[in-house]
PDB file of C-alpha atoms in Angstrom:
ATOM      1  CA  UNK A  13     -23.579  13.967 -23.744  1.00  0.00           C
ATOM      2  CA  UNK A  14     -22.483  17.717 -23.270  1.00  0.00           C
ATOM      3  CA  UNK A  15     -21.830  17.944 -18.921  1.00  0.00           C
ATOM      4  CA  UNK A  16     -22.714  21.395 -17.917  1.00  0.00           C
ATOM      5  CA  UNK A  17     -20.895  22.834 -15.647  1.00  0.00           C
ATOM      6  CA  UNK A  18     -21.443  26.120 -13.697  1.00  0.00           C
ATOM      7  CA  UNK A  19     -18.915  28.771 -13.873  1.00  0.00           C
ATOM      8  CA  UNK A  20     -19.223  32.008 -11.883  1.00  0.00           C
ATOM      9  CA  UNK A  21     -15.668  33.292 -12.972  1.00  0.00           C
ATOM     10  CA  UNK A  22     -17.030  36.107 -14.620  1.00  0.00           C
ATOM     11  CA  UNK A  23     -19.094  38.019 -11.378  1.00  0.00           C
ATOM     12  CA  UNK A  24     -15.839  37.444  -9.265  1.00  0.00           C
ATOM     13  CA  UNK A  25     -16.754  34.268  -7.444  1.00  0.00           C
ATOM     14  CA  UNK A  26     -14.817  31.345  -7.945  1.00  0.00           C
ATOM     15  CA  UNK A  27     -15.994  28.446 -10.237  1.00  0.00           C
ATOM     16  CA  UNK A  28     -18.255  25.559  -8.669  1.00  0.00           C
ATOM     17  CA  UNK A  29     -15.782  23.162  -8.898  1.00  0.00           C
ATOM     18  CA  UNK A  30     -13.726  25.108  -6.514  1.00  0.00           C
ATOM     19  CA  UNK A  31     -16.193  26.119  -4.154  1.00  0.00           C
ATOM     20  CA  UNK A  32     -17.366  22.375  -3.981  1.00  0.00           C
ATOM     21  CA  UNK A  33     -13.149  21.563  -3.434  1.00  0.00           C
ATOM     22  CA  UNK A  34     -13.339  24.246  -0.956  1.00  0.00           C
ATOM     23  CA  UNK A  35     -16.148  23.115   1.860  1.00  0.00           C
ATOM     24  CA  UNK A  36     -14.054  19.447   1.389  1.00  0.00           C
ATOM     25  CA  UNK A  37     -15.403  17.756  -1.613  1.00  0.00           C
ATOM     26  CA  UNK A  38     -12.774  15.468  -3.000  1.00  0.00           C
ATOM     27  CA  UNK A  39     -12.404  15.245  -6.996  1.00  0.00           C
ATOM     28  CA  UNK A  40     -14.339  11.714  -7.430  1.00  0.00           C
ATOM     29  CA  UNK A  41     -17.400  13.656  -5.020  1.00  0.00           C
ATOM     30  CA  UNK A  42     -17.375  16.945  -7.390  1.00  0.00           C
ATOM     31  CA  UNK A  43     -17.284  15.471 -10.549  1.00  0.00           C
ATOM     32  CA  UNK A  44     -20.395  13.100  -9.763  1.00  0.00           C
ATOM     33  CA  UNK A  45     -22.290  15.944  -8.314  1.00  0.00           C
ATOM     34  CA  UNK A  46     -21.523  18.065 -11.300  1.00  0.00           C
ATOM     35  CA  UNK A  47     -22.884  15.489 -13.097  1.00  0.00           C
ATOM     36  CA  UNK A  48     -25.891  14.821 -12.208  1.00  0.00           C
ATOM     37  CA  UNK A  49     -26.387  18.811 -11.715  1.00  0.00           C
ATOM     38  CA  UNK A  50     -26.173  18.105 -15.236  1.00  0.00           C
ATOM     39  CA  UNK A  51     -28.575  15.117 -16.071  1.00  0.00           C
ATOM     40  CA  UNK A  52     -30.438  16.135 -13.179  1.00  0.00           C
ATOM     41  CA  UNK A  53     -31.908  13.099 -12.092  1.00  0.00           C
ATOM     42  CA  UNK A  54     -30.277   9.817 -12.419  1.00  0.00           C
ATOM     43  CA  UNK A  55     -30.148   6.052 -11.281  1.00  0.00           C
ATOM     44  CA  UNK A  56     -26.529   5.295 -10.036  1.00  0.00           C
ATOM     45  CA  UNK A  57     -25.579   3.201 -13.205  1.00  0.00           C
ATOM     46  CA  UNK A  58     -26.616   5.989 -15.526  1.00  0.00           C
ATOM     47  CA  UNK A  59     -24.224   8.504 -13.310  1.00  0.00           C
ATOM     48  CA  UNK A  60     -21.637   6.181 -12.937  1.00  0.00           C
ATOM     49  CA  UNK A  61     -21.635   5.350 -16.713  1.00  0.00           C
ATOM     50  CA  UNK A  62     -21.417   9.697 -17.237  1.00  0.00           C
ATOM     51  CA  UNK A  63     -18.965  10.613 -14.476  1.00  0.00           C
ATOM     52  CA  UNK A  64     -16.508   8.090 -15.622  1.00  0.00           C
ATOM     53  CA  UNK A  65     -16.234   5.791 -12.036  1.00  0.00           C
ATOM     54  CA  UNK A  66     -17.542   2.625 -10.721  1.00  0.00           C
ATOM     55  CA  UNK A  67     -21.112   1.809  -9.789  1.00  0.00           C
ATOM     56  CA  UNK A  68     -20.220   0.869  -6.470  1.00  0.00           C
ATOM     57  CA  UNK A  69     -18.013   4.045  -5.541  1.00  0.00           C
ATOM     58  CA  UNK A  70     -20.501   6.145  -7.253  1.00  0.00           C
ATOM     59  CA  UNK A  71     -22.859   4.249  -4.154  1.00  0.00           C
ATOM     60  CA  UNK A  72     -20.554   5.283  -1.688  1.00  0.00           C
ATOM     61  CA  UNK A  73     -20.118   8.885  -3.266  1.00  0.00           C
ATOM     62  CA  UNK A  74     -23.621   9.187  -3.437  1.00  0.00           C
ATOM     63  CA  UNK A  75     -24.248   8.499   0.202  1.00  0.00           C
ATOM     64  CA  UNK A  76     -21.498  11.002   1.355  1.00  0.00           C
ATOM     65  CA  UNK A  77     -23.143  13.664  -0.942  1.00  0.00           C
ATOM     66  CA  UNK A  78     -26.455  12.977   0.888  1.00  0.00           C
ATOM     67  CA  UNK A  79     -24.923  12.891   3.785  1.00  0.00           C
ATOM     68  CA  UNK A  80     -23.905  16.457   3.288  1.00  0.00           C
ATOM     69  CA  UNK A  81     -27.617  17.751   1.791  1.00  0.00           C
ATOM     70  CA  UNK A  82     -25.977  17.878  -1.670  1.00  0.00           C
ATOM     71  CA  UNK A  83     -27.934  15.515  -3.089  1.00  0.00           C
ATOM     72  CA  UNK A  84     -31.597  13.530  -2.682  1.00  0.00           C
ATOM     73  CA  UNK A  85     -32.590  10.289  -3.431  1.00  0.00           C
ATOM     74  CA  UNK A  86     -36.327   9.442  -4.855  1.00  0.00           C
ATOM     75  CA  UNK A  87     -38.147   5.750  -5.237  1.00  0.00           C
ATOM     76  CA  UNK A  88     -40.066   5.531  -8.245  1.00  0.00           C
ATOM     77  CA  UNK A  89     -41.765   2.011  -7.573  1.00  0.00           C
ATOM     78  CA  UNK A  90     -38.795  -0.065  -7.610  1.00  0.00           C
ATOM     79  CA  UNK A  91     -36.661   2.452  -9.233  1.00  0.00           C
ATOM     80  CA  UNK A  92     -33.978   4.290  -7.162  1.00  0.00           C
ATOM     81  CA  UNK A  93     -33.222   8.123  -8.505  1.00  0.00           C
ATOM     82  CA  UNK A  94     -30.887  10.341  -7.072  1.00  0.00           C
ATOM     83  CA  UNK A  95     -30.889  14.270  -8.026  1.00  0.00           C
ATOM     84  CA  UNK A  96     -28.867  17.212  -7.439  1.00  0.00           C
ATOM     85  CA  UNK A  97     -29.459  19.690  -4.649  1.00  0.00           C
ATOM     86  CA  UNK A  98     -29.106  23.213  -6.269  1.00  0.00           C
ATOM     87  CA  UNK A  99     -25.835  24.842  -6.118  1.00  0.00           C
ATOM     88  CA  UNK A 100     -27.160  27.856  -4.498  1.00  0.00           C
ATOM     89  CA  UNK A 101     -27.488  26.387  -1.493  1.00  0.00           C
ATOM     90  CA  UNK A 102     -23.500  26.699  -1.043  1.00  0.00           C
ATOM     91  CA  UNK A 103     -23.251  30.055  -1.623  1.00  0.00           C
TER      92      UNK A 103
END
């Protein structure tokens, strides 16, 4: 699975991963929202799996990334989805 990751080096604003470091993001809380920027939408397993961490922090990462608009979570009958707020939103 190829992670994509957003890099705005090149127009003079720092990388994503910095900016999301910047406004207090701790490593564990970037790399899962970097990763599902990447899948897009995702139950917590499947992000857990991709982002390298625990189901259960990737729970409690999850809820602290809602918490801060960064991400959204969507029921599909029993199903529980979570997806990526665009980046642009930080900028």
């Amino acid at each position: 699975m190829s992670i994509l990751f957003y890099n705005m080096e090149h127009s003079g604003t720092p990388s994503l991963r910095a900016l999301l470091q910047r406004i207090g993001l701790d490593e564990k809380e970037t790399q899962v929202y970097l990763t599902l920027l990447a899948l897009r939408s995702a139950r917590a397993s499947t992000l857990a799996e991709a982002a390298g961490q625990s189901r259960s922090h990737t729970y409690l990462v999850l809820q602290s990334l809602i918490a801060r608009g960064l991400v959204s979570k969507i029921e599909q009958g029993k199903v529980l989805r979570f997806v990526a707020e665009s980046p642009e939103h930080l900028i």
